[in-house]
Short mmCIF file of C-alpha atoms in Angstrom, two decimals:
data_model
loop_
_atom_site.label_atom_id
_atom_site.label_comp_id
_atom_site.label_asym_id
_atom_site.label_seq_id
_atom_site.Cartn_x
_atom_site.Cartn_y
_atom_site.Cartn_z
CA MET A 1469 6.84 -2.98 -1.80
CA SER A 1470 8.25 -5.54 0.57
CA TRP A 1471 9.30 -5.87 4.18
CA LYS A 1472 12.82 -5.00 3.14
CA SER A 1473 11.66 -1.69 1.66
CA PHE A 1474 9.55 -1.03 4.77
CA SER A 1475 12.57 -1.67 7.00
CA LEU A 1476 14.65 0.72 4.89
CA ALA A 1477 11.87 3.31 5.26
CA VAL A 1478 11.91 2.88 9.05
CA LEU A 1479 15.67 3.41 9.03
CA ALA A 1480 15.21 6.54 6.91
CA GLY A 1481 12.84 7.86 9.58
CA LEU A 1482 15.53 7.13 12.15
CA VAL A 1483 18.00 9.21 10.13
CA ILE A 1484 15.77 12.19 9.31
CA THR A 1485 14.36 12.75 12.81
CA PRO A 1486 17.74 13.37 14.51
CA LEU A 1487 18.71 15.57 11.53
CA THR A 1488 15.64 17.72 12.17
CA ARG A 1489 16.39 17.86 15.89
CA MET A 1490 19.98 18.91 15.24
CA GLN A 1491 18.89 21.67 12.87
CA HIS A 1492 16.28 23.03 15.27
CA ALA A 1493 18.73 23.03 18.17
CA THR A 1494 20.99 25.74 16.74
CA ASP A 1495 20.78 29.15 15.12
CA SER A 1496 24.13 28.79 13.35
CA LEU A 1497 23.77 28.29 9.62
CA GLY A 1498 27.02 26.34 9.43
CA LEU A 1499 25.84 23.89 12.07
CA LYS A 1500 22.60 23.41 10.16
CA ILE A 1501 24.33 22.70 6.86
CA VAL A 1502 26.77 20.06 8.14
CA PRO A 1503 24.15 17.54 9.37
CA ALA A 1504 22.04 18.13 6.25
CA ILE A 1505 24.96 17.17 4.02
CA LEU A 1506 26.01 14.23 6.17
CA MET A 1507 22.50 12.81 6.52
CA SER A 1508 21.84 13.18 2.80
CA PHE A 1509 24.90 11.02 2.12
CA VAL A 1510 23.61 8.47 4.64
CA LEU A 1511 20.16 8.41 3.00
CA VAL A 1512 21.42 8.09 -0.55
CA GLY A 1513 24.55 6.06 0.15
CA THR A 1514 22.70 3.35 2.05
CA GLN A 1515 19.69 3.48 -0.33
CA LEU A 1516 17.16 4.18 2.41
CA PHE A 1517 13.55 4.84 1.38
CA HIS A 1518 12.43 8.34 2.31
CA CYS A 1519 9.03 9.34 0.98
CA VAL A 1520 10.03 12.80 -0.27
CA LEU A 1521 13.34 11.73 -1.78
CA ASP A 1522 11.80 8.71 -3.50
CA SER A 1523 8.96 10.85 -4.88
CA ILE A 1524 11.53 13.20 -6.41
CA PHE A 1525 13.25 10.23 -8.07
CA ILE A 1526 9.95 8.82 -9.33
CA PHE A 1527 8.75 12.13 -10.77
CA ALA A 1528 12.16 12.78 -12.35
CA GLY A 1529 11.90 9.41 -14.10
CA MET A 1530 8.37 10.16 -15.28
CA LEU A 1531 9.32 13.64 -16.56
CA ALA A 1532 12.38 12.28 -18.35
CA GLY A 1533 10.18 9.76 -20.14
CA SER A 1534 12.32 6.82 -19.12
CA ALA A 1535 9.85 5.40 -16.62
CA ASP A 1536 7.40 2.58 -17.28
CA TYR A 1537 5.34 3.49 -14.20
CA GLY A 1538 2.86 6.22 -13.37
CA LEU A 1539 0.93 7.82 -10.56
CA THR A 1540 -0.94 4.59 -9.81
CA GLU A 1541 2.34 2.92 -8.83
CA TRP A 1542 3.65 6.03 -7.08
CA ALA A 1543 0.75 6.45 -4.61
CA PRO A 1544 1.07 3.04 -2.88
CA ALA A 1545 4.87 3.41 -2.76
CA LEU A 1546 4.46 6.85 -1.17
CA GLY A 1547 2.08 5.48 1.46
CA TRP A 1548 4.35 2.53 2.23
CA SER A 1549 7.47 4.65 2.69
CA THR A 1550 5.56 7.35 4.62
CA LEU A 1551 4.28 4.76 7.07
CA GLY A 1552 7.81 3.43 7.56
CA ASN A 1553 9.24 6.94 7.95
CA LEU A 1554 6.63 7.80 10.56
CA LEU A 1555 7.24 4.59 12.46
CA GLY A 1556 10.99 5.16 12.47
CA GLY A 1557 10.80 8.83 13.38
CA LEU A 1558 7.95 8.93 15.84
CA MET A 1559 8.02 5.54 17.49
CA LEU A 1560 11.70 4.71 17.58
CA VAL A 1561 13.18 8.17 18.16
CA THR A 1562 10.59 10.48 19.67
CA ALA A 1563 8.78 7.94 21.86
CA VAL A 1564 12.05 6.59 23.26
CA ARG A 1565 13.18 10.12 24.02
CA LEU A 1566 9.90 10.91 25.79
CA LEU A 1567 10.16 7.73 27.84
CA ARG A 1568 13.69 8.67 28.84
CA VAL A 1569 12.77 12.08 30.26
CA PRO A 1570 9.27 11.90 31.80
CA HIS A 1571 10.13 14.51 34.43
CA ARG A 1572 10.78 17.11 31.72
CA VAL A 1573 7.46 16.37 30.07
CA ILE A 1574 5.68 16.89 33.39
CA GLU A 1575 7.56 20.17 33.97
CA GLU A 1576 6.72 21.43 30.47
CA ARG A 1577 3.02 20.62 30.86
CA ALA A 1578 2.91 22.41 34.22
CA LYS A 1579 3.97 25.72 32.60
#
């Protein structure tokens, strides 16, 4: 765990949040699959730290027997990447979007 890994976790949050928004914005299965494939290549290709994806890798290593780590090393890594993912997704994407359209928030709350 380092600041570099935290920064990569923040960037992973920046990638996953727009992916989720794109998938929720359409009912077309084809338009849901395309961003999922593209964003997965971005996550893996740039070696970003996403808490779910990294947990899969960690558990796969433990199940294969090739890992020299266990659950005690996994838990802090999960917390670290989750915090970075939340910061990237909520603070840098969602908060900026809410600040950009305050009139829509007011209209939605008035309903």
